[in-house]
Short mmCIF file of N, CA and C in Angstrom, two decimals:
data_model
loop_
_atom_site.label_atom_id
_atom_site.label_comp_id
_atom_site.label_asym_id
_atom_site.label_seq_id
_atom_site.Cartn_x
_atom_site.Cartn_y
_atom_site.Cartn_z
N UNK A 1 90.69 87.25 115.78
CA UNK A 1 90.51 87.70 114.42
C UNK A 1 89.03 87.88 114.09
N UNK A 2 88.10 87.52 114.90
CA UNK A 2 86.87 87.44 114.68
C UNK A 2 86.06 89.10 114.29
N UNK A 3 85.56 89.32 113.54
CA UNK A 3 84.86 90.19 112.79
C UNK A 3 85.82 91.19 112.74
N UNK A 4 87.07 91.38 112.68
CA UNK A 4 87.77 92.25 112.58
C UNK A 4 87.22 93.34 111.13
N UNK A 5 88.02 94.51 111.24
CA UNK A 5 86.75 95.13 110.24
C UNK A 5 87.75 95.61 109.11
N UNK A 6 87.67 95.41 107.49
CA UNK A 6 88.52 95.25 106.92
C UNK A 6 88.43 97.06 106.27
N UNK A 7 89.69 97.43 105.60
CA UNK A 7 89.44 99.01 105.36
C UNK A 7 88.95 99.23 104.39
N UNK A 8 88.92 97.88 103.61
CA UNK A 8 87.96 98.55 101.94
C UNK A 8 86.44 98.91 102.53
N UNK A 9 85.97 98.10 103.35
CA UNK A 9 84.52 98.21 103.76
C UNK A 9 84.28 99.81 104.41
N UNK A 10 85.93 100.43 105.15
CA UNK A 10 85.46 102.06 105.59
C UNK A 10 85.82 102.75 104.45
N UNK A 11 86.35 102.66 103.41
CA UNK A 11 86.89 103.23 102.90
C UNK A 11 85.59 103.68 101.57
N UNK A 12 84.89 102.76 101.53
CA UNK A 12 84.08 102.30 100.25
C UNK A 12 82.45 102.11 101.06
N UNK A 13 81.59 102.82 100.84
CA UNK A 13 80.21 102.52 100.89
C UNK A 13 79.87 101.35 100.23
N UNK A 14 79.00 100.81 101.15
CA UNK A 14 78.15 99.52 100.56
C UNK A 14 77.41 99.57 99.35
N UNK A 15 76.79 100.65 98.72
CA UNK A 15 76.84 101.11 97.70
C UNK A 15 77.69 100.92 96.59
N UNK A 16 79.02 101.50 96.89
CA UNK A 16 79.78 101.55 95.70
C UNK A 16 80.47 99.84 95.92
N UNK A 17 80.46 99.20 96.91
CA UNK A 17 81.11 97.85 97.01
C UNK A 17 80.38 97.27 95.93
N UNK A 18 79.15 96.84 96.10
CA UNK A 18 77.79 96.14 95.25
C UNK A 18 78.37 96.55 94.10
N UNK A 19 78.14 97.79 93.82
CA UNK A 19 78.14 98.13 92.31
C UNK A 19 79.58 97.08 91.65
N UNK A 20 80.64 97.62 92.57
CA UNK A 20 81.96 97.37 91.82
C UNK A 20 82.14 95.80 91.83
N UNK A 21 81.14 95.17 92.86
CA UNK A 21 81.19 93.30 92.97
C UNK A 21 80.39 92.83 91.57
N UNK A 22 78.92 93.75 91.71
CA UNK A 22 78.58 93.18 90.15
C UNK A 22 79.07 93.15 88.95
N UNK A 23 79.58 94.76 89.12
CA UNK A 23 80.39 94.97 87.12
C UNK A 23 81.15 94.40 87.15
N UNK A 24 81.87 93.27 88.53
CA UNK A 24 83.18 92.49 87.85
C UNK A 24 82.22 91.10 87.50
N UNK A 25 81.67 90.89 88.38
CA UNK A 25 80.76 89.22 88.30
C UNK A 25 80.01 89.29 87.17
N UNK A 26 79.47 90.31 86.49
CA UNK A 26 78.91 90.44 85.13
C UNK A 26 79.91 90.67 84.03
N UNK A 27 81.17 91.40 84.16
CA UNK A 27 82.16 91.53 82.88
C UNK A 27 83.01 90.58 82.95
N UNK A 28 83.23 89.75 84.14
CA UNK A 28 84.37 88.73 83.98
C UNK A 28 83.36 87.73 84.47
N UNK A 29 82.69 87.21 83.93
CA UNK A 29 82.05 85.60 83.94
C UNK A 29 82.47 84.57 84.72
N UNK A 30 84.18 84.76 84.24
CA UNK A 30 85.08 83.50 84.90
C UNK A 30 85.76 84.23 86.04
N UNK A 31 85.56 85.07 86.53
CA UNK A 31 86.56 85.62 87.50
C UNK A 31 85.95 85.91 89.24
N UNK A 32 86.64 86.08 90.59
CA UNK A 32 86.42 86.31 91.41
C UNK A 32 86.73 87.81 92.13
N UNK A 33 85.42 88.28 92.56
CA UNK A 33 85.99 89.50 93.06
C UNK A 33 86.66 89.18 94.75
N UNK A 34 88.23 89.87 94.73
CA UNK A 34 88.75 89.28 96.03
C UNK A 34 89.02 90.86 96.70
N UNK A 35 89.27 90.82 98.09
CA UNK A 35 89.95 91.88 98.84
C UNK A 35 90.74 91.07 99.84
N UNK A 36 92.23 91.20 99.70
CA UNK A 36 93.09 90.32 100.47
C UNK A 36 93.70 91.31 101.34
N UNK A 37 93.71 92.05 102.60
CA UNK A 37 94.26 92.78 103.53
C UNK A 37 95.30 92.00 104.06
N UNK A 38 96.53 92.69 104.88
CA UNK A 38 97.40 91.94 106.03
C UNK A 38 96.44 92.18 107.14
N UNK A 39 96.13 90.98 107.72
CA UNK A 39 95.28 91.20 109.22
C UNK A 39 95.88 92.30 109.92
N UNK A 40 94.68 92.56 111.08
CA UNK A 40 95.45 93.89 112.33
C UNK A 40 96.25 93.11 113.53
N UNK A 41 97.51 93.90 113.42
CA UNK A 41 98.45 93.29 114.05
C UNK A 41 99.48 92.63 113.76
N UNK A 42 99.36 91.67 112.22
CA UNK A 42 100.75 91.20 111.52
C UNK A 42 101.87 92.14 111.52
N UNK A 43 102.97 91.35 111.14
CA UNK A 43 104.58 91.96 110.75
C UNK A 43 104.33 91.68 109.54
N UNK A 44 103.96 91.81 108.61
CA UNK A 44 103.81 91.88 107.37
C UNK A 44 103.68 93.16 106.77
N UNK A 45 104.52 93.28 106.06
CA UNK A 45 104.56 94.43 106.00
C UNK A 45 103.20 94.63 104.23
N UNK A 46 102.79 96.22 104.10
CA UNK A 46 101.35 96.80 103.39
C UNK A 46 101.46 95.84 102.18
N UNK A 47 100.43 95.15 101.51
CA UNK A 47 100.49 94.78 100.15
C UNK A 47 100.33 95.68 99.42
N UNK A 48 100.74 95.63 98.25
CA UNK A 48 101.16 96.87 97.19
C UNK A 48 99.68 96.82 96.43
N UNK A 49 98.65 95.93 96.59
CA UNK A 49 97.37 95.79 96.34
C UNK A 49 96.74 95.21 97.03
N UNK A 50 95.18 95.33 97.34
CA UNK A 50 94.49 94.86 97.99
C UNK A 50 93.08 94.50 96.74
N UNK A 51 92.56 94.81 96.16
CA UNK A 51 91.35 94.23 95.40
C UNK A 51 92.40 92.94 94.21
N UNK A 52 91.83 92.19 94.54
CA UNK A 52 92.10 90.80 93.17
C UNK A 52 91.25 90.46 91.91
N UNK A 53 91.32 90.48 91.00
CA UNK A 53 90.08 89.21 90.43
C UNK A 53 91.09 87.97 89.86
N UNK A 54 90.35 87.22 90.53
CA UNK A 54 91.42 85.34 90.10
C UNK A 54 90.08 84.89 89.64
N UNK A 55 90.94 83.66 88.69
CA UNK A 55 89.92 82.89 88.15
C UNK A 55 89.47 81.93 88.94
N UNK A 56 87.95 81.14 88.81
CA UNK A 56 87.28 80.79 89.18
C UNK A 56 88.08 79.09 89.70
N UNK A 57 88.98 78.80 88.76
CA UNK A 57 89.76 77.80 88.65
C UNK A 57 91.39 77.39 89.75
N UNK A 58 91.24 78.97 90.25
CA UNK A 58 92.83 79.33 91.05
C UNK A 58 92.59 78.19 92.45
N UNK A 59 93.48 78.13 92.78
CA UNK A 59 93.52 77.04 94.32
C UNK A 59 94.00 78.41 95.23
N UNK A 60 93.97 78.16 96.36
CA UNK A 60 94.24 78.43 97.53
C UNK A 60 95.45 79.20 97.57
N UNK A 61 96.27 77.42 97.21
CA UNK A 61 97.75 77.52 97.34
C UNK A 61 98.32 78.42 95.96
N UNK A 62 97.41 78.78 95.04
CA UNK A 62 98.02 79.59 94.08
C UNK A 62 97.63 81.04 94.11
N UNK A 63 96.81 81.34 95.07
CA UNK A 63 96.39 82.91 95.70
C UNK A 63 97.42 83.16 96.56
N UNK A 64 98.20 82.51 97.46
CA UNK A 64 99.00 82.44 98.42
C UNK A 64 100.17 82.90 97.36
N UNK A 65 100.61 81.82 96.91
CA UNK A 65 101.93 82.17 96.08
C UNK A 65 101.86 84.05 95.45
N UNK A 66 100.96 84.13 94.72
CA UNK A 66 100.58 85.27 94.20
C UNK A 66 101.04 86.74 94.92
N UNK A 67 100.01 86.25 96.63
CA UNK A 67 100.17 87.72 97.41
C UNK A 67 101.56 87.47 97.74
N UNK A 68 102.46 86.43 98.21
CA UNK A 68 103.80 85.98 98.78
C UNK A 68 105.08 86.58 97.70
N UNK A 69 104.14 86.79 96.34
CA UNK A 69 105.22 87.19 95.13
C UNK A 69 105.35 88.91 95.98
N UNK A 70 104.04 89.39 95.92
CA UNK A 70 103.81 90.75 95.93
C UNK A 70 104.55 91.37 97.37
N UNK A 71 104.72 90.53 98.35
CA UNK A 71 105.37 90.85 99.46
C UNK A 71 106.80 90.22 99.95
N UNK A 72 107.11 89.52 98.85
CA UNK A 72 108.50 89.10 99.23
C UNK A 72 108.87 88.71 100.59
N UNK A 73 108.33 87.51 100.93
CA UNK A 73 108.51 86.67 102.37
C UNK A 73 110.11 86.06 102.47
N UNK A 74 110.58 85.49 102.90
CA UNK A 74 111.59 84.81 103.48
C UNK A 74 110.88 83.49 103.58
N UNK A 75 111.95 82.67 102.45
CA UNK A 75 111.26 81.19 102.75
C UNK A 75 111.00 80.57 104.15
N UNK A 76 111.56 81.16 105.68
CA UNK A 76 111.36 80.89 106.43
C UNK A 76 110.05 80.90 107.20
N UNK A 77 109.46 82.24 106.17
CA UNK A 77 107.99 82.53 106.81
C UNK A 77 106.75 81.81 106.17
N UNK A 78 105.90 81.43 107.30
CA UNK A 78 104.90 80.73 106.51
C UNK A 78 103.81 82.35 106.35
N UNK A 79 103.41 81.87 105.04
CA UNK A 79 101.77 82.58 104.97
C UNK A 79 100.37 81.58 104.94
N UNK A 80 100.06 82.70 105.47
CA UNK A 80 98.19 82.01 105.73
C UNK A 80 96.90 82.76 105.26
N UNK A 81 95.82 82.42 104.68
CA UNK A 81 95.27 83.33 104.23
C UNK A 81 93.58 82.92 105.09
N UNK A 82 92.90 84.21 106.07
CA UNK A 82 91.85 83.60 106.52
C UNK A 82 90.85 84.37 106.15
N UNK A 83 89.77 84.15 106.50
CA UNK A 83 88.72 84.49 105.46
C UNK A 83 87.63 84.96 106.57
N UNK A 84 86.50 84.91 106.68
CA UNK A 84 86.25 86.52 107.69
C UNK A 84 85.49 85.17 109.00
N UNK A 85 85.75 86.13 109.67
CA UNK A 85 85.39 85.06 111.25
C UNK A 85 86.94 83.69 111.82
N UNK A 86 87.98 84.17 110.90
CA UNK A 86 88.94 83.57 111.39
C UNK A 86 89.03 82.14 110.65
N UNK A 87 88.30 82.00 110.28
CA UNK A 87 88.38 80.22 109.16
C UNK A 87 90.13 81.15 108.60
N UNK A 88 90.93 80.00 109.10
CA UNK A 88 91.97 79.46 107.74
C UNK A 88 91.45 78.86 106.51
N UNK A 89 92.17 78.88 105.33
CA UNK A 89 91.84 78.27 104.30
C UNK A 89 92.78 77.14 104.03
N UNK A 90 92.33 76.16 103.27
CA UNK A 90 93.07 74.63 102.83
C UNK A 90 93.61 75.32 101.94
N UNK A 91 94.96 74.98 101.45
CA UNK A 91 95.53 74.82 99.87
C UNK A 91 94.97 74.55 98.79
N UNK A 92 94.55 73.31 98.92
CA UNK A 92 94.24 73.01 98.11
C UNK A 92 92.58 72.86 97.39
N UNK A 93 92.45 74.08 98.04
CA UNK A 93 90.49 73.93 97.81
C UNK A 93 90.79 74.91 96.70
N UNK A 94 89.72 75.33 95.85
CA UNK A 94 89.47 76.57 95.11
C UNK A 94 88.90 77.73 95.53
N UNK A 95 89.51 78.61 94.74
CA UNK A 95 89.28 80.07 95.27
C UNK A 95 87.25 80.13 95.13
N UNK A 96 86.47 79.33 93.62
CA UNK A 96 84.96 79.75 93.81
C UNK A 96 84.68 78.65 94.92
N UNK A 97 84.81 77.75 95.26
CA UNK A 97 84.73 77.10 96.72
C UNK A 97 84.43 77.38 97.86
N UNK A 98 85.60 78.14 97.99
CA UNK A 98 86.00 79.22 99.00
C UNK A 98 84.91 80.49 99.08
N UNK A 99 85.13 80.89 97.83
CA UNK A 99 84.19 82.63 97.74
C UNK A 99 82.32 82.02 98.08
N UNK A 100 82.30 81.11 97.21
CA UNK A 100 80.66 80.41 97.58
C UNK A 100 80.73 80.41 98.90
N UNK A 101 81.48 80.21 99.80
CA UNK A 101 81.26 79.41 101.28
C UNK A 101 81.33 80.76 101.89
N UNK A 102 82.13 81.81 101.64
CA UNK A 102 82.60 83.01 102.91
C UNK A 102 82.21 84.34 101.89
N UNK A 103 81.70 84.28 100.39
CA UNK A 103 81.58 85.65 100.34
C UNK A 103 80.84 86.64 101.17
N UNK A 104 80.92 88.10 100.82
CA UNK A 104 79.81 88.73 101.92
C UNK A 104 79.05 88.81 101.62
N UNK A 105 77.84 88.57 101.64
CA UNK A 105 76.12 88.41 101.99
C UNK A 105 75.79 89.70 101.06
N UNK A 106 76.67 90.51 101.67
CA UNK A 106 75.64 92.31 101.24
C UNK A 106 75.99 92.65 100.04
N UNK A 107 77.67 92.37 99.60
CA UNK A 107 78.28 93.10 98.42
C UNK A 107 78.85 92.12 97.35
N UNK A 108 79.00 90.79 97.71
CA UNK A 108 79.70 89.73 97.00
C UNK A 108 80.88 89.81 97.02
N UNK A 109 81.63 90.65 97.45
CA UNK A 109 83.20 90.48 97.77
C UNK A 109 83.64 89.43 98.39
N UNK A 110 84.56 88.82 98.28
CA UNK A 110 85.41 87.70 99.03
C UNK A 110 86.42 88.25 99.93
N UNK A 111 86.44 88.56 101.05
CA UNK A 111 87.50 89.70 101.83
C UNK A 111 88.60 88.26 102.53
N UNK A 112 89.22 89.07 102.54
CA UNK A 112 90.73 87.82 103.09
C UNK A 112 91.65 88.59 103.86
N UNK A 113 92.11 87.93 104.91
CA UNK A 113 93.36 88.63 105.85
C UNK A 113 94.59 87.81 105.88
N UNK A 114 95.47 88.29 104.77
CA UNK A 114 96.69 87.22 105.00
C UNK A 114 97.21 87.59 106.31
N UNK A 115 98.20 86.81 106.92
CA UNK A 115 99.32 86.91 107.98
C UNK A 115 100.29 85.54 108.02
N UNK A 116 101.33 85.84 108.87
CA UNK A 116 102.47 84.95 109.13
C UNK A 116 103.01 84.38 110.02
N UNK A 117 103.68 83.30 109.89
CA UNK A 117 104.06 83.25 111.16
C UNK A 117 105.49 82.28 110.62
N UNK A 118 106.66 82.87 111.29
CA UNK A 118 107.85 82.36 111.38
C UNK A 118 107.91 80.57 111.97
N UNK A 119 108.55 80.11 110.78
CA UNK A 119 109.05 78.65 110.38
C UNK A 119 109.99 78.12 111.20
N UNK A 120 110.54 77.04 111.67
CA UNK A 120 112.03 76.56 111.08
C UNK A 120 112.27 76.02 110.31
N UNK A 121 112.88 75.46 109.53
CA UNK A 121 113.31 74.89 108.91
C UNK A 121 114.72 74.24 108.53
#
C-alpha cells in the first residue's frame, strides 16, 4: 500500500488542492478536510463520495461507520481505514489527531484508503 497514488491528487493540481484545503480550514474553523478513496485492488465496491469535512471532534470509529453507511457492507465484513504509507488507524483516536500526524505536507488534505477484509463470525 505504500505511496500508492490517490486520484484526487491526478485529478486536481496542487494548486487547486491548497486552495480548496485552505477555504475549508479558514470557513470551517471546526472542521477537517478529508479524501477517503477504496485502496487499489479492494472488492469494495466505488464510494458515492470521496472529499469529507468531519469535525475536529469525530473518532476514527465514527468516520468508519459513516463511509460503511455510504457503502453498505455486510456485517460480516470488516472495514479499515489507512492513511498514506499504509499506517492503519485506531478507533478510537480522533480524526484532528490523526489529520495532525498524516496530513499532506503540500496541500493539507488528510487522504485515506478504506478497504476490507471478510470476518467470521
Amino acid at each position: 500500500m505504500k505511496n500508492k497514488e490517490f486520484k484526487y491528487k491526478k485529478e486536481h493540481s496542487l494548486e487547486e488542492r491548497k486552495n480548496e484545503a485552505n477555504r475549508i480550514l479558514n470557513e470551517y474553523q471546526n472542521r477537517l478536510p478529508i479524501i477517503c478513496e477504496v485502496a487499489p485492488n479492494s472488492v469494495l465496491p466505488p464510494l458515492k463520495k470521496t472529499k469529507y469535512l468531519v469535525s475536529y471532534d469525530m473518532t476514527i470509529s465514527q468516520f468508519m461507520f459513516l463511509i460503511r453507511r455510504n457503502i453498505e457492507l455486510s456485517k460480516e465484513t470488516s472495514l479499515f481505514l489507512l492513511a498514506p504509507k499504509g499506517i492503519s488507524l485506531v478507533g478510537n483516536s480522533s480524526m484532528l489527531d490523526e489529520y495532525n500526524k498524516h496530513k499532506d505536507k503540500e496541500d493539507n488534505f488528510f487522504y485515506l484508503f478504506c478497504d476490507c477484509e471478510e470476518t467470521w463470525g
